[in-house]
Amino acid sequence: MDTLILEPSLYTVKAVLIMDNDGERLYAKYYDDTYPTVKEQKAFEKNIFNKTHRTDSEIALLEGLTVVYKSNIDLYFYVIGSSHENELMLMSVLNCLFDSLSQMLRKNVEKRALLENMEGLFLAVDEIVDGGKEEIRSKQFCYTEIVDVAVYRLKFKKSSKEQHLFKI
């Protein structure tokens, strides 16, 4: 009996996607070259959306990848890992992302609010996933820590812009 022994790796996340209720990409971050071109990425995203938008489950195996997902009002959130990846680890990334955005958007996680606060989304994803590696955080500190860092960076950026305007 042959068993497959995989090298241990911290690179658990292959992609993070957010789509609207029409299956259009709002945010996509790929951490490897599984889908190197935008055309391949869009085809993959369409396939994921078609397979998941009418189901109530949270996990799917698609094209040799593990996909965990969640929907809310008019948004679909996806975290993708390899077929050998632990679904609970991927789900913790998804929950952390969703709960962090929920706090940042004051529980108004919908397309319009997200589009108005894309900078916060970028910062949250960067804090949760570091180049495909999940940042290990306890659930208790995950959301507040990420929101605090994102809010601090956004305030710092805004104050830097204001100072620059006054110097002119």
XYZ file of C-alpha atoms in Angstrom:
168
model
C 0.000 0.000 0.000
C 1.578 3.232 -1.150
C 0.928 6.295 0.907
C 1.455 9.793 -0.248
C 3.732 11.712 2.082
C 3.519 15.434 1.591
C 6.124 17.942 2.611
C 4.848 20.068 5.489
C 4.156 23.606 4.368
C 2.901 26.853 5.791
C 1.481 27.785 2.387
C -2.118 26.777 2.957
C -4.026 29.353 0.920
C -3.926 29.322 -2.869
C -6.459 32.123 -3.405
C -8.954 34.455 -1.761
C -11.933 35.532 -3.872
C -14.947 37.755 -3.382
C -17.685 37.787 -6.016
C -21.050 39.481 -6.304
C -24.342 37.637 -6.725
C -23.869 37.660 -10.520
C -20.546 35.836 -10.259
C -18.477 38.910 -11.146
C -15.083 39.297 -9.482
C -14.883 42.070 -6.892
C -11.621 40.923 -5.337
C -9.198 38.152 -6.244
C -5.783 37.371 -4.854
C -3.950 34.281 -6.132
C -0.867 33.138 -4.210
C 0.569 30.657 -6.708
C 0.637 29.903 -10.436
C -2.177 27.343 -10.521
C -4.054 29.776 -12.781
C -1.360 32.030 -14.269
C -3.458 34.086 -16.692
C -6.463 36.296 -16.049
C -8.429 34.273 -18.610
C -7.794 31.038 -16.663
C -8.610 32.766 -13.372
C -11.927 34.095 -14.708
C -12.870 30.654 -16.080
C -12.031 29.069 -12.700
C -14.040 31.737 -10.858
C -17.042 31.207 -13.137
C -16.828 27.457 -12.540
C -16.662 27.942 -8.757
C -19.599 30.320 -8.756
C -21.736 28.028 -10.932
C -21.038 25.071 -8.615
C -21.561 26.901 -5.320
C -24.059 29.750 -5.606
C -27.137 27.546 -5.207
C -25.917 25.247 -2.458
C -26.036 25.562 1.307
C -22.831 23.659 2.014
C -19.604 25.390 2.984
C -16.976 23.148 1.376
C -16.464 21.938 -2.182
C -13.792 19.961 -4.012
C -13.322 21.422 -7.452
C -10.572 20.957 -10.048
C -8.376 19.267 -7.465
C -8.733 22.136 -4.989
C -10.528 22.538 -1.681
C -12.896 25.497 -1.725
C -14.525 26.878 1.425
C -17.117 29.565 0.966
C -19.742 31.724 2.573
C -22.422 33.996 1.146
C -23.925 37.124 2.631
C -26.631 39.295 1.050
C -25.072 39.956 -2.387
C -21.499 38.718 -1.814
C -19.758 35.345 -2.025
C -16.500 34.836 -0.122
C -14.116 32.026 -1.136
C -10.856 30.703 0.293
C -9.104 28.099 -1.846
C -6.433 25.575 -0.870
C -4.987 22.358 -2.255
C -6.982 19.134 -2.153
C -4.787 17.941 0.728
C -5.378 21.052 2.810
C -7.157 20.990 6.145
C -10.651 22.402 5.629
C -10.762 23.746 9.182
C -7.657 25.867 8.574
C -9.161 27.275 5.379
C -12.469 27.893 7.157
C -10.674 29.783 9.924
C -9.183 32.101 7.277
C -12.629 32.616 5.742
C -14.299 33.303 9.092
C -11.551 35.673 10.153
C -11.850 37.602 6.883
C -15.636 37.790 7.036
C -15.775 38.766 10.710
C -13.037 41.376 10.263
C -14.887 42.944 7.339
C -18.107 42.806 9.324
C -16.463 44.820 12.102
C -14.847 47.289 9.703
C -18.093 47.803 7.803
C -20.154 47.961 11.003
C -21.987 44.722 10.196
C -23.003 46.097 6.773
C -21.239 43.468 4.646
C -22.736 44.117 1.239
C -21.399 44.964 -2.213
C -21.775 48.739 -2.034
C -20.160 49.069 1.408
C -17.330 46.743 0.367
C -16.621 48.696 -2.833
C -16.494 51.929 -0.831
C -13.969 50.375 1.575
C -11.720 48.311 -0.705
C -8.593 49.680 0.981
C -9.708 48.112 4.259
C -10.334 44.813 2.459
C -6.808 44.850 0.991
C -5.304 45.507 4.416
C -7.407 42.813 6.098
C -6.437 40.149 3.549
C -2.771 41.163 3.842
C -2.958 40.793 7.626
C -4.709 37.409 7.500
C -2.778 35.755 4.656
C 0.896 36.462 4.132
C 1.853 35.338 0.627
C -0.236 32.176 0.909
C 0.713 31.485 4.523
C -2.066 31.744 7.030
C -1.125 33.989 9.909
C -1.827 31.858 12.975
C -3.892 33.879 15.425
C -6.203 32.919 18.221
C -9.853 33.470 17.361
C -10.255 35.863 20.279
C -7.670 38.316 18.938
C -8.047 37.725 15.220
C -10.822 40.165 14.383
C -9.952 43.027 16.705
C -6.248 42.812 15.896
C -6.832 42.900 12.131
C -9.410 45.667 12.332
C -7.148 47.714 14.624
C -4.187 47.362 12.252
C -6.305 48.211 9.211
C -7.920 51.231 10.881
C -4.525 52.465 12.121
C -2.992 52.162 8.647
C -5.956 53.892 7.021
C -5.854 56.754 9.551
C -2.082 57.095 9.155
C -2.421 57.194 5.378
C -5.204 59.775 5.575
C -3.261 61.996 7.998
C -0.171 61.739 5.778
C -2.228 62.917 2.793
C -3.656 65.825 4.807
C -0.185 66.884 5.973
C 1.007 66.750 2.377
C -1.878 68.977 1.287
C -1.027 71.572 3.956
C 2.636 71.658 2.868
C 1.721 72.747 -0.651
